[in-house]
Backbone as ProteinMPNN parsed JSONL, in Angstrom:
{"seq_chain_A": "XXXXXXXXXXXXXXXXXXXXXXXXXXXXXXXXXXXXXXXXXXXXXXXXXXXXXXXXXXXXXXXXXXXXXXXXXXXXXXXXXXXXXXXXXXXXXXXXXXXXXXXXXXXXXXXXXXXXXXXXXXXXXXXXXXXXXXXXXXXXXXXXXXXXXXXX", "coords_chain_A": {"N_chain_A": [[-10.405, 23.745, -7.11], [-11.21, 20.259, -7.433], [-14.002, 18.375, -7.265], [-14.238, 16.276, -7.493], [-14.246, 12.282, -6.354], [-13.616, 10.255, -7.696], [-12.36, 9.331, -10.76], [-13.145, 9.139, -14.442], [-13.435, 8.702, -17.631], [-15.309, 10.51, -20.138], [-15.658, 8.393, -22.088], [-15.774, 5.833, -20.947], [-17.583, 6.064, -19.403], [-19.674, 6.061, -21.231], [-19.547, 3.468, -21.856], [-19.722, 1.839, -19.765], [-22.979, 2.447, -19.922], [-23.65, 1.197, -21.883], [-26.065, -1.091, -23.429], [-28.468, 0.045, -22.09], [-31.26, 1.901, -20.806], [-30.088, 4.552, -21.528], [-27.984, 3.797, -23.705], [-30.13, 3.572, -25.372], [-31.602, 5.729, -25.819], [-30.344, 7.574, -26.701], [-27.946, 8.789, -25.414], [-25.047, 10.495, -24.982], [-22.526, 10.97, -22.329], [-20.374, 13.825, -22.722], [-18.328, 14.968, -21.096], [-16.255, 15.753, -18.33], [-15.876, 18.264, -16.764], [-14.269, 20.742, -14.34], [-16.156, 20.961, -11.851], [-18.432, 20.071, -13.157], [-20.592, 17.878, -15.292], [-21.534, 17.033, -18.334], [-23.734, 15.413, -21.556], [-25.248, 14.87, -24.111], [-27.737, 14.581, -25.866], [-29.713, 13.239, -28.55], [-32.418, 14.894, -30.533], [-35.048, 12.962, -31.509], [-36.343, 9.927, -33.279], [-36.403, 8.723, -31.168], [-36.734, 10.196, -28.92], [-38.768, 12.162, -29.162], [-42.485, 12.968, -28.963], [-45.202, 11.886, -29.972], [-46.123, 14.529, -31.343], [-43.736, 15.513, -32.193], [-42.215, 16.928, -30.839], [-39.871, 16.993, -28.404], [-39.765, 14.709, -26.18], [-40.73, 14.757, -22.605], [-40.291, 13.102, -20.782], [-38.142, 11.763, -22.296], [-36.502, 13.955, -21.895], [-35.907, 14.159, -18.816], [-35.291, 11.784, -18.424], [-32.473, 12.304, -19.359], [-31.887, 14.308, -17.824], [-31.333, 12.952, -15.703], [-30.077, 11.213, -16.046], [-27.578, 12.35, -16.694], [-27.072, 14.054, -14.239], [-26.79, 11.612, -12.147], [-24.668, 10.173, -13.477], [-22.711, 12.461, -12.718], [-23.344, 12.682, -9.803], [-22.313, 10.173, -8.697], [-19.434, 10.483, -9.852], [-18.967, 12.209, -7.834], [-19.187, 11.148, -5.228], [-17.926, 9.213, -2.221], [-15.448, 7.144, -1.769], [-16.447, 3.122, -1.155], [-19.451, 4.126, -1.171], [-22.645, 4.423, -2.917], [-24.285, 6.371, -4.823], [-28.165, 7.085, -5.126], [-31.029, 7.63, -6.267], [-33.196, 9.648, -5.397], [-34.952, 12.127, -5.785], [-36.676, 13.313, -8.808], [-37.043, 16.521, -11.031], [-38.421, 18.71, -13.115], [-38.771, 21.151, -15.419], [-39.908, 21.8, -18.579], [-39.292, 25.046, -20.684], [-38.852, 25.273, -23.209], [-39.953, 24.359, -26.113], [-38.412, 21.711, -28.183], [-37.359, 20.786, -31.352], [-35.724, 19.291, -33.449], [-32.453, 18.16, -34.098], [-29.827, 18.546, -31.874], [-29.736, 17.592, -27.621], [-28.299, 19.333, -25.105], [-27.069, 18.757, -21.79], [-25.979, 19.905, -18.889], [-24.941, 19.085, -15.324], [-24.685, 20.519, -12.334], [-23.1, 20.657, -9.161], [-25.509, 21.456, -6.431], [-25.588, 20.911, -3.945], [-23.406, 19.106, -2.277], [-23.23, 16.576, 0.084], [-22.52, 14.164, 3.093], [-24.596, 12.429, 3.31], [-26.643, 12.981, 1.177], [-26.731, 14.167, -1.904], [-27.643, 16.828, -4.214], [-28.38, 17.767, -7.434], [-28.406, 20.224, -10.052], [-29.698, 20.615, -13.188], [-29.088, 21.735, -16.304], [-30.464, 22.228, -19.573], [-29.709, 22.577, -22.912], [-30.791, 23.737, -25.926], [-29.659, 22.831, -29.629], [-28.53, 26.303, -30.157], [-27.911, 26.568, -27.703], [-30.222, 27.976, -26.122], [-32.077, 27.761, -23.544], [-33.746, 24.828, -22.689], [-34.922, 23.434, -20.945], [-35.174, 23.482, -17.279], [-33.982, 20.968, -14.451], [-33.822, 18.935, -11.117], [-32.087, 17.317, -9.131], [-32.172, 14.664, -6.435], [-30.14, 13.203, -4.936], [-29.564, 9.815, -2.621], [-27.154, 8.674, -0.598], [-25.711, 6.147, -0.1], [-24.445, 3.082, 1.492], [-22.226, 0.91, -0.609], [-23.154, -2.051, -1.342], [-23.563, -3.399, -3.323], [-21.589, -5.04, -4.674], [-20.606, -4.584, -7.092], [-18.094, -3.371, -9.833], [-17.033, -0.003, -9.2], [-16.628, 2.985, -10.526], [-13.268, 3.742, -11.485], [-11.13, 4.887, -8.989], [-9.273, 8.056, -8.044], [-8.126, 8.715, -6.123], [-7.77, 7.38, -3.895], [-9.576, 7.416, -1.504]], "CA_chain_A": [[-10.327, 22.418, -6.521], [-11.978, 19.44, -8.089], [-15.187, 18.096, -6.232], [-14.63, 14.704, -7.627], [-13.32, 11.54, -5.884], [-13.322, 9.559, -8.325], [-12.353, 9.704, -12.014], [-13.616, 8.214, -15.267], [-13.68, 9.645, -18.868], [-16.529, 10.289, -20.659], [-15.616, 6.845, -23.047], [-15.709, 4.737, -19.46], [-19.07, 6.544, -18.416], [-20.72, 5.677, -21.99], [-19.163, 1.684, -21.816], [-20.97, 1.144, -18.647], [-24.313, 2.624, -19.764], [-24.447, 0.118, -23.348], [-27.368, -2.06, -23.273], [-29.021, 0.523, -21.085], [-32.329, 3.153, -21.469], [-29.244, 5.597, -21.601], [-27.791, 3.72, -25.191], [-30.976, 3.339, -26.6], [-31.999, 7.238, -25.993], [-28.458, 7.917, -27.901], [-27.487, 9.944, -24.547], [-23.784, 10.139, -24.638], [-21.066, 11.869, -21.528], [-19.278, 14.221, -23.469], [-17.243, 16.193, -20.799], [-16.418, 16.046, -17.31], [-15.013, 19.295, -15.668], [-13.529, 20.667, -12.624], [-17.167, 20.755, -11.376], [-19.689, 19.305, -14.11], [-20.539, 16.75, -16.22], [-22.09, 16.785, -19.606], [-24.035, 14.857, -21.989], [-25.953, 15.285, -24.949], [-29.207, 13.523, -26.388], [-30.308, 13.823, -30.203], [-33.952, 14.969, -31.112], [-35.217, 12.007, -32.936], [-37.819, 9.583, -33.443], [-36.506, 7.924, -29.892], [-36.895, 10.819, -27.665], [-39.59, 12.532, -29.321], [-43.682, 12.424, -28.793], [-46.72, 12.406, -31.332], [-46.52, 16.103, -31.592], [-42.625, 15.952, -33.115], [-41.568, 17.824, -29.596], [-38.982, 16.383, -27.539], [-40.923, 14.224, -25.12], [-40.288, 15.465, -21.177], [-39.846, 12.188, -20.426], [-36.792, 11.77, -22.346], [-35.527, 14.941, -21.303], [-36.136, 13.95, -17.168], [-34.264, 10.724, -18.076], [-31.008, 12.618, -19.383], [-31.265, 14.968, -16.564], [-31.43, 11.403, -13.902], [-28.072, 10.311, -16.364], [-26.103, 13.242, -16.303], [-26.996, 14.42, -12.443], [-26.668, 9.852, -11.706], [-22.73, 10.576, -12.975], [-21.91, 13.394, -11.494], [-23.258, 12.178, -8.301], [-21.048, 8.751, -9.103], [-18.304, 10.889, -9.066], [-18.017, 12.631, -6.237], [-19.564, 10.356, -3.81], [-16.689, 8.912, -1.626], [-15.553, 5.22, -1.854], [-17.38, 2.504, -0.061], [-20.642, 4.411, -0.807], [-22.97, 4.623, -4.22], [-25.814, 6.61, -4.872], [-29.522, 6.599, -5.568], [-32.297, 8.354, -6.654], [-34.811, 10.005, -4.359], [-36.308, 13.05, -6.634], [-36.313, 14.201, -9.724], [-38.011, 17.202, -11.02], [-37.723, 19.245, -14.444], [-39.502, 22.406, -15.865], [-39.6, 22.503, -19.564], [-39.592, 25.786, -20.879], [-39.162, 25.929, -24.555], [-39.4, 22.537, -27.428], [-37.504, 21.599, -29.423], [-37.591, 19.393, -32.37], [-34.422, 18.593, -33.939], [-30.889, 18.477, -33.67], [-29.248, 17.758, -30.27], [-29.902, 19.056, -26.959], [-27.182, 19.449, -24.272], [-27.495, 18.822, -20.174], [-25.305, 19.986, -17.666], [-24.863, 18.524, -14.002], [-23.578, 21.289, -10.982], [-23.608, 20.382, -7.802], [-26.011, 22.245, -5.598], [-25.212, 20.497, -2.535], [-22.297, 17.777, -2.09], [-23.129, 15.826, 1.325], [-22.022, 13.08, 3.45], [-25.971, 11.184, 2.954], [-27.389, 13.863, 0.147], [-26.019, 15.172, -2.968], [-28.508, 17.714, -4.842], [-27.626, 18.375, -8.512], [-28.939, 21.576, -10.612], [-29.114, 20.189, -14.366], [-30.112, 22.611, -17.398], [-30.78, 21.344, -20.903], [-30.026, 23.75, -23.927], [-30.757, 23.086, -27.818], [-28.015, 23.852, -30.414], [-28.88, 27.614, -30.223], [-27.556, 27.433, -26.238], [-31.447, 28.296, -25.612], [-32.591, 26.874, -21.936], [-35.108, 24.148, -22.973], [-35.409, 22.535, -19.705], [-34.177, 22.622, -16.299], [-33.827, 20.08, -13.733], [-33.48, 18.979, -10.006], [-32.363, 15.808, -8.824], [-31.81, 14.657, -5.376], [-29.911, 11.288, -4.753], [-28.951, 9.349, -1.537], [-25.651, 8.458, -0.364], [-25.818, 4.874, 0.46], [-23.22, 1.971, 1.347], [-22.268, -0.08, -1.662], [-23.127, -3.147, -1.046], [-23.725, -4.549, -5.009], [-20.517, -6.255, -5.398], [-20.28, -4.199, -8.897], [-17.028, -2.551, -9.807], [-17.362, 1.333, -9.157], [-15.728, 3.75, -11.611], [-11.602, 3.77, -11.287], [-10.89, 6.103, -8.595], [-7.657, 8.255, -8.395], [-7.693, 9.384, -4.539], [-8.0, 6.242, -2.663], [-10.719, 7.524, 0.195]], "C_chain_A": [[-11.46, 21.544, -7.072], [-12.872, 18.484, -7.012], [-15.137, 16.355, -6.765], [-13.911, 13.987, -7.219], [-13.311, 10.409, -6.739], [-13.276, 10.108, -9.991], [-12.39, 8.513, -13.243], [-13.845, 9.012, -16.734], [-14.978, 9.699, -19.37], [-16.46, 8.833, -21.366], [-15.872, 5.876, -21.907], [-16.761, 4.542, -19.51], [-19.992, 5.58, -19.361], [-20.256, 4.173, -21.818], [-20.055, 1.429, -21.047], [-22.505, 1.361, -18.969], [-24.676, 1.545, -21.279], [-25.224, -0.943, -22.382], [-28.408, -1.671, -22.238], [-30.235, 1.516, -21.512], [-31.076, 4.259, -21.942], [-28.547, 5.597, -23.087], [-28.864, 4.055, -25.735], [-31.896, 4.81, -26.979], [-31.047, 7.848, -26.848], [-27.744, 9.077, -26.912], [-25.543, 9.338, -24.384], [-23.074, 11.578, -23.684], [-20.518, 12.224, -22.583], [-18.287, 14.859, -22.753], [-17.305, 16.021, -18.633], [-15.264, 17.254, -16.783], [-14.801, 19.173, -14.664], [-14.807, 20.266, -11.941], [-18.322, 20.427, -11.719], [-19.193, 18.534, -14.846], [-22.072, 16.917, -17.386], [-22.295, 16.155, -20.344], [-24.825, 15.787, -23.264], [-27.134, 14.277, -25.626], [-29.549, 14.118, -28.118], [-32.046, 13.963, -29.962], [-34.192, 14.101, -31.867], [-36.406, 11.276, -32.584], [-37.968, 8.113, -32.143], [-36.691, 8.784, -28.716], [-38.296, 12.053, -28.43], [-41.09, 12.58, -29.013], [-44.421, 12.765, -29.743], [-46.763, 13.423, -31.661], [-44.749, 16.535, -32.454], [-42.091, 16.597, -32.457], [-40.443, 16.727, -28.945], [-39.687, 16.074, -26.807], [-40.136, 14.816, -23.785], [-40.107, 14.441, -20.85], [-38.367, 11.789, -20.432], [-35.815, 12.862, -21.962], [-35.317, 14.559, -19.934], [-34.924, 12.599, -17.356], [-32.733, 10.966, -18.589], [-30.845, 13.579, -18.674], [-31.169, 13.999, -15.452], [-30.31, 11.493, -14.491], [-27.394, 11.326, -15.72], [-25.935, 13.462, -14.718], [-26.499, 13.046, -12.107], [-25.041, 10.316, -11.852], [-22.219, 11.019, -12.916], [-21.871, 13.068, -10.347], [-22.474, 10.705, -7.902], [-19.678, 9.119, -8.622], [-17.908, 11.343, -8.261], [-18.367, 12.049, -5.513], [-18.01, 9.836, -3.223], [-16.775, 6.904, -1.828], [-16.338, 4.495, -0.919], [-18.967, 3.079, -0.484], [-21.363, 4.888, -2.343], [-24.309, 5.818, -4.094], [-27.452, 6.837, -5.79], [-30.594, 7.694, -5.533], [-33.761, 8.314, -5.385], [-35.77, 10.882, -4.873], [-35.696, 13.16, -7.655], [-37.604, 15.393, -10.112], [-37.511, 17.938, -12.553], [-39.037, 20.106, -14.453], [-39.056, 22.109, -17.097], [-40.002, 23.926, -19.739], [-39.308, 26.31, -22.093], [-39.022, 24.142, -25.367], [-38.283, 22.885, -27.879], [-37.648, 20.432, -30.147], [-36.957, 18.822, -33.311], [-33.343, 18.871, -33.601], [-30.294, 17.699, -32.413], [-29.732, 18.564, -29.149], [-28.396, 18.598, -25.787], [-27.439, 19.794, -22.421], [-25.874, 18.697, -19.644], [-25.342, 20.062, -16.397], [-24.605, 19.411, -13.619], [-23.982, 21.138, -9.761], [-24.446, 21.834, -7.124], [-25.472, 22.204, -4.123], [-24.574, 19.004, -2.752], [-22.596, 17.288, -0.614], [-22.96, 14.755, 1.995], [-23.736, 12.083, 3.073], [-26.253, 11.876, 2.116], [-26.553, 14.374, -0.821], [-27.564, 15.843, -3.629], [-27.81, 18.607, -6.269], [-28.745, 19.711, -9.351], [-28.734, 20.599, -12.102], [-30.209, 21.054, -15.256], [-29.428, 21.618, -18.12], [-30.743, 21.974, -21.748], [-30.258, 23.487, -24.873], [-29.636, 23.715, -28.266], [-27.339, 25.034, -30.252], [-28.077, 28.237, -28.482], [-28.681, 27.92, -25.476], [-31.777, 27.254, -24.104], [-34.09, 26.139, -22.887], [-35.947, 23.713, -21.631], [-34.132, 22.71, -18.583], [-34.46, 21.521, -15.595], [-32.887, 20.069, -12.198], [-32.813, 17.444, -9.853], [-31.255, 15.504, -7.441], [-31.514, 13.027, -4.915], [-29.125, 11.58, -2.717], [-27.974, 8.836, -1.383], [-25.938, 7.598, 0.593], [-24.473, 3.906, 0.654], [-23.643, 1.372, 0.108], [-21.921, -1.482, -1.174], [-23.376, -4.154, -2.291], [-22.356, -5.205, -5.359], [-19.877, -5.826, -6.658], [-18.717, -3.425, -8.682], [-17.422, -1.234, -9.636], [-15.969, 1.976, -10.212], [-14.111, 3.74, -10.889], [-11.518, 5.199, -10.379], [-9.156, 6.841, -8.331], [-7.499, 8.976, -6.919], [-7.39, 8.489, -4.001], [-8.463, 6.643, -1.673], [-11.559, 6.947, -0.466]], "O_chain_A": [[-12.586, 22.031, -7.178], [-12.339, 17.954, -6.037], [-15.91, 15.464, -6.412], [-12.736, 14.333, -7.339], [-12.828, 9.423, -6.181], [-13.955, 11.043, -10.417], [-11.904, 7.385, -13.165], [-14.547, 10.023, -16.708], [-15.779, 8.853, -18.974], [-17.408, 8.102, -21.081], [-16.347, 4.842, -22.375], [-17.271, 3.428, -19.625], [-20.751, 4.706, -18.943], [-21.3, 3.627, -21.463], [-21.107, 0.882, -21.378], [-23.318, 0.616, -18.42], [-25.82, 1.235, -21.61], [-25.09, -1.386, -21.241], [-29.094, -2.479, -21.611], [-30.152, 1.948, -22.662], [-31.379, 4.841, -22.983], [-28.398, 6.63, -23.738], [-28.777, 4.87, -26.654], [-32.604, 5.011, -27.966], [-31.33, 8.694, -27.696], [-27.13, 10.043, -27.364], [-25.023, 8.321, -23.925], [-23.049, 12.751, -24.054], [-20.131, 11.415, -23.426], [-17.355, 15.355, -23.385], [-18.29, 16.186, -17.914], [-14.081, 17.067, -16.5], [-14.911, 18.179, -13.945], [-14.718, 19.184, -11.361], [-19.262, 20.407, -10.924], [-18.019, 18.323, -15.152], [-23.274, 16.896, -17.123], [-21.217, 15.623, -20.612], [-24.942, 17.01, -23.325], [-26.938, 13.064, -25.691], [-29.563, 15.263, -28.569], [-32.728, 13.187, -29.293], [-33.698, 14.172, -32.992], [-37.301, 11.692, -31.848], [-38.758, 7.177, -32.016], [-36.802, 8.279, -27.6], [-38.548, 12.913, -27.586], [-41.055, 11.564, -28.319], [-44.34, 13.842, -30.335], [-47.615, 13.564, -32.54], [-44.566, 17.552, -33.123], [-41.203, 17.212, -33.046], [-40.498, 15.546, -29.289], [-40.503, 16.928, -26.459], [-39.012, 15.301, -23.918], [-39.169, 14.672, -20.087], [-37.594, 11.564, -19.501], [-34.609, 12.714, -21.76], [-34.102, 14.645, -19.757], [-33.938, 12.451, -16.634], [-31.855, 10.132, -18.371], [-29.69, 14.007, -18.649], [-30.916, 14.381, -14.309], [-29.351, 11.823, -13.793], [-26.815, 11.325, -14.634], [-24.941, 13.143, -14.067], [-25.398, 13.227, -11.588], [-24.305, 10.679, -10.935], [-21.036, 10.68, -12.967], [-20.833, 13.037, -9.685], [-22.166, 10.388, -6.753], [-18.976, 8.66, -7.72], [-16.786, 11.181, -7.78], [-17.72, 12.357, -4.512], [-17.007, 10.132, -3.872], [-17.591, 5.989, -1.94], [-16.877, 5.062, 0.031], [-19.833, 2.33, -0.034], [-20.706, 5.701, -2.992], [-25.116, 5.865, -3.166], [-27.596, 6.698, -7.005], [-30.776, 8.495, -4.617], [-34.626, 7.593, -4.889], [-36.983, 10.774, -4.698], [-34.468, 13.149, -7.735], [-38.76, 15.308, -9.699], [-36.397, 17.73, -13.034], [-40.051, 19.916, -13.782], [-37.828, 22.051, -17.158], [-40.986, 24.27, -19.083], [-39.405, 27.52, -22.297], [-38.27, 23.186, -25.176], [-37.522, 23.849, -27.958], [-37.977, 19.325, -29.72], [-37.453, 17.934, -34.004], [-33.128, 19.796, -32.818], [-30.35, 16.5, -32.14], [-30.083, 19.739, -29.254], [-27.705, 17.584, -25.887], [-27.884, 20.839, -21.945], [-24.98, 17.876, -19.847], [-25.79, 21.138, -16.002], [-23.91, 19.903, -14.508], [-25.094, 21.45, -9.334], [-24.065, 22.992, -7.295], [-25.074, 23.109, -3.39], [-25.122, 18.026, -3.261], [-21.825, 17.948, 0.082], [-23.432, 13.891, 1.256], [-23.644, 10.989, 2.516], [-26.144, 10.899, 1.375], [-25.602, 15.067, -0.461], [-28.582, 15.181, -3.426], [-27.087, 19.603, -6.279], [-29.896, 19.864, -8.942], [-27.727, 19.895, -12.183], [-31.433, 21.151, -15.164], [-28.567, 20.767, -17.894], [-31.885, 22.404, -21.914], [-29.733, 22.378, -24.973], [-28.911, 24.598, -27.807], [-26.115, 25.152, -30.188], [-27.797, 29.369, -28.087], [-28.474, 28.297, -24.322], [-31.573, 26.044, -24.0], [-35.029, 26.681, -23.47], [-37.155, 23.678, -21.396], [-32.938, 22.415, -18.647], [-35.366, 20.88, -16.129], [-31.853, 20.692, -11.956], [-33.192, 16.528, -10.582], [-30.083, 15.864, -7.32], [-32.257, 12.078, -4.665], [-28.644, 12.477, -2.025], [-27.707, 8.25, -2.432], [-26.294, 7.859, 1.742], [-23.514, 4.076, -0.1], [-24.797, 1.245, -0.302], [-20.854, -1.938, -0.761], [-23.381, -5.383, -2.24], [-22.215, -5.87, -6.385], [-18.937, -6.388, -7.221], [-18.295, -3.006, -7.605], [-18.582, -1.185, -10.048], [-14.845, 1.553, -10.479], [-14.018, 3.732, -9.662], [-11.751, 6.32, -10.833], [-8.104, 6.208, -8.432], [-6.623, 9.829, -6.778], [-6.381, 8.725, -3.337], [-7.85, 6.311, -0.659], [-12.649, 6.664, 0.033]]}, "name": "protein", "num_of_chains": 1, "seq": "XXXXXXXXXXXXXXXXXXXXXXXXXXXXXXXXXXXXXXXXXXXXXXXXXXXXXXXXXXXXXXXXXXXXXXXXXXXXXXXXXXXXXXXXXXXXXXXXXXXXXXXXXXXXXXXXXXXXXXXXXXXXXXXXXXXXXXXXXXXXXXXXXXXXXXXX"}
């Protein structure tokens, strides 16, 4: 059974994020499953630091994306949500190529979602995990929300 109430392709996800920290890191949605969502980030000379490592920075901000639209999608209509923690462990560099983050829900809740997001390099190696704990708020921005296919 699919945990998401709303649906949106990866091509949707990346439209909405142009002209965003999320283009200009080169983080693109590649995959949403029954119960995750995936992205990928390049090693380069925009997510990198002085040392030629993958900065932790840019890794923390493609574990906020990917966990941000997973928690997009399953939230329920009427209600968006928002960032209360994030947290990340690296535990190995890396310094070229791509790396790869995947979203899974920990906890789906009516005010809390809590996502789990690892980070692997080419190799499938764990570089980094990640926590991230958003709030489940009314939408009150007026913005369109992703196309949903339940109607709740």
């Amino acid at each position: 059974m699919s945990i998401w109430q709303r649906t949106a392709t990866p091509e949707e996800m990346n439209r909405r994020c142009r002209g965003t920290m999320v283009e200009h890191l080169g983080i693109e949605i590649t995959a949403c499953d029954e119960d995750s969502v995936t992205a990928t980030m390049p090693v380069d000379e925009r997510t990198i630091q002085p040392l030629g490592l993958l900065h932790g920075g840019a890794t923390a901000a493609l574990i906020e994306t990917v966990g941000s639209v997973a928690a997009a999608l399953a939230v329920r209509d009427g209600f968006v949500t928002v960032g209360l923690d994030i947290n990340a462990t690296h535990v190995k560099s890396a310094t070229e190529g791509w790396v790869t983050a995947t979203a899974r829900p920990r906890r789906i809740g009516r005010r809390m979602h809590c996502w789990q997001v690892d980070v692997v390099n080419m190799d499938g190696q764990l570089v980094s995990t990640g926590r991230i704990t958003m709030a489940v708020v009314p939408d009150r921005s007026g913005r369109e929300s992703p196309p949903s296919d339940t109607g709740r």
